[in-house]
Amino acid sequence: MKEQRIHLKSYFGFSKIPFTKYMWSKKMFDASAQRELIDGFHLWLETRGIALLCGPPGVGKSISLRRFKEELDDRRYDLFYLFNLRTTPTGFLRSLCRILGLPILYHQADLFDSISSSLAQYEERNAKHPILIFDDGDALSEGSKRGMFMPNSSLSKPS
């Protein structure tokens, strides 16, 4: 990726890369494809579903998520945003416990149970719907992704 940036800068004569992951989402060009994606997020939100956004680097996933985040009504939703996920499944669950204000437990199963019960009761306790956004999980191993996001993984509660 670093080599691609060097080629891009030299080819176009840039002194620096004009667009970065950290640019302000309000300055983002309102392309119809990105507006459609953000509208899809709002539909997902209204149906209380689970959304998974995947794509190659640089297509606008993170900035679209940030723009969606800015459009949310903070009287109705509590947003928990985890960025730059480079960890194990246990580390991920501990990070999630931290942002949810839960005690940090030792075992994956205990962490998972604590998070599950907290999220199940969250709206009742806080009168807001919780939204969890995990941004930039590209560096996670395939095993970590399966362990965190697949319903029949080792993190799922046994029946």
XYZ file of N, CA and C in Angstrom, residues 2-61:
180
model
N 1.964 1.230 0.798
C 2.856 2.385 0.858
C 3.479 2.654 -0.511
N 3.832 1.581 -1.209
C 4.420 1.724 -2.535
C 3.413 2.341 -3.510
N 2.145 1.959 -3.390
C 1.103 2.524 -4.255
C 0.976 4.030 -4.024
N 1.077 4.457 -2.763
C 0.996 5.884 -2.452
C 2.154 6.651 -3.080
N 3.342 6.062 -3.016
C 4.518 6.709 -3.601
C 4.323 6.872 -5.103
N 3.831 5.818 -5.770
C 3.583 5.899 -7.210
C 2.499 6.929 -7.525
N 1.453 6.959 -6.725
C 0.365 7.915 -6.937
C 0.879 9.341 -6.795
N 1.657 9.596 -5.757
C 2.201 10.936 -5.551
C 3.118 11.353 -6.692
N 3.990 10.449 -7.120
C 4.927 10.822 -8.187
C 4.211 10.953 -9.533
N 3.245 10.100 -9.819
C 2.542 10.138 -11.103
C 1.782 11.454 -11.270
N 1.074 11.876 -10.205
C 0.266 13.088 -10.298
C 0.995 14.335 -9.794
N 2.196 14.153 -9.256
C 2.949 15.294 -8.758
C 2.423 15.839 -7.438
N 1.759 15.008 -6.644
C 1.234 15.446 -5.351
C 2.375 15.592 -4.351
N 2.270 16.593 -3.484
C 3.218 16.685 -2.370
C 2.737 15.807 -1.215
N 1.435 15.559 -1.158
C 0.857 14.630 -0.185
C -0.406 14.022 -0.791
N -0.835 12.911 -0.238
C -2.044 12.240 -0.734
C -3.258 13.109 -0.392
N -4.091 13.443 -1.373
C -5.191 14.378 -1.121
C -6.328 13.793 -0.271
N -6.518 12.489 -0.326
C -7.612 11.875 0.419
C -7.028 10.855 1.378
N -7.390 10.962 2.624
C -6.924 9.999 3.611
C -8.118 9.397 4.329
N -7.861 8.362 5.080
C -8.902 7.714 5.864
C -9.491 8.673 6.896
N -8.741 9.701 7.249
C -9.135 10.572 8.348
C -9.741 11.902 7.902
N -10.079 12.032 6.631
C -10.683 13.290 6.192
C -12.089 13.443 6.774
N -12.547 14.655 6.888
C -13.856 14.924 7.475
C -14.952 14.399 6.565
N -15.885 13.697 7.156
C -16.955 13.118 6.345
C -17.891 14.184 5.792
N -17.983 15.327 6.459
C -18.839 16.410 5.943
C -18.287 16.992 4.651
N -16.974 16.810 4.429
C -16.358 17.309 3.197
C -16.408 16.274 2.079
N -16.980 15.122 2.366
C -17.056 14.054 1.375
C -18.034 14.441 0.259
N -17.639 14.183 -0.956
C -18.529 14.373 -2.085
C -19.721 13.438 -1.914
N -20.913 13.946 -2.098
C -22.131 13.161 -1.880
C -22.463 12.359 -3.138
N -21.682 11.322 -3.383
C -21.897 10.464 -4.551
C -23.168 9.639 -4.352
N -23.848 9.339 -5.418
C -25.114 8.597 -5.308
C -24.899 7.204 -4.723
N -23.783 6.558 -5.060
C -23.516 5.215 -4.519
C -23.307 5.276 -3.008
N -22.610 6.292 -2.526
C -22.402 6.407 -1.084
C -23.687 6.816 -0.375
N -24.491 7.648 -1.001
C -25.783 8.020 -0.412
C -26.674 6.781 -0.307
N -26.622 5.932 -1.330
C -27.398 4.686 -1.308
C -26.913 3.768 -0.181
N -25.607 3.709 0.026
C -25.049 2.906 1.113
C -25.520 3.432 2.465
N -25.457 4.726 2.666
C -25.881 5.334 3.932
C -27.381 5.134 4.136
N -28.167 5.252 3.082
C -29.604 4.968 3.185
C -29.834 3.508 3.576
N -29.004 2.619 3.053
C -29.081 1.210 3.430
C -28.784 1.009 4.910
N -27.818 1.772 5.447
C -27.533 1.713 6.882
C -28.764 2.134 7.690
N -29.433 3.189 7.226
C -30.630 3.644 7.933
C -31.739 2.580 7.885
N -31.883 1.904 6.757
C -32.863 0.815 6.653
C -32.496 -0.309 7.616
N -31.199 -0.666 7.655
C -30.720 -1.690 8.585
C -31.051 -1.287 10.018
N -30.878 -0.024 10.312
C -31.128 0.476 11.655
C -32.609 0.352 12.025
N -33.478 0.712 11.106
C -34.916 0.640 11.374
C -35.406 -0.792 11.540
N -34.766 -1.734 10.852
C -35.185 -3.141 10.966
C -34.444 -3.863 12.086
N -33.542 -3.140 12.755
C -32.758 -3.686 13.876
C -31.976 -4.924 13.460
N -31.433 -4.893 12.278
C -30.691 -6.026 11.748
C -29.208 -5.936 12.021
N -28.497 -6.846 11.402
C -27.043 -6.868 11.471
C -26.524 -6.592 10.068
N -25.608 -5.655 9.953
C -25.049 -5.309 8.651
C -23.563 -5.611 8.643
N -23.075 -6.051 7.518
C -21.647 -6.294 7.341
C -21.227 -5.583 6.067
N -20.288 -4.673 6.194
C -19.796 -3.889 5.067
C -18.359 -4.301 4.791
N -18.119 -4.850 3.634
C -16.781 -5.303 3.245
C -16.423 -4.696 1.899
N -15.156 -4.518 1.675
C -14.699 -4.025 0.385
C -13.219 -3.747 0.434
N -12.626 -3.548 -0.733
C -11.187 -3.279 -0.785
C -10.859 -1.915 -0.165
N -9.609 -1.714 0.218
C -9.204 -0.431 0.798
C -9.442 0.729 -0.155
N -9.875 1.854 0.411
C -9.988 3.082 -0.367
C -11.294 3.306 -1.095
N -12.306 2.465 -0.887
C -13.561 2.644 -1.626
C -14.573 3.506 -0.876
N -14.262 3.879 0.379
C -15.152 4.793 1.104
C -15.952 4.162 2.229
N -15.564 2.983 2.685
C -16.309 2.319 3.765
C -16.270 3.141 5.058
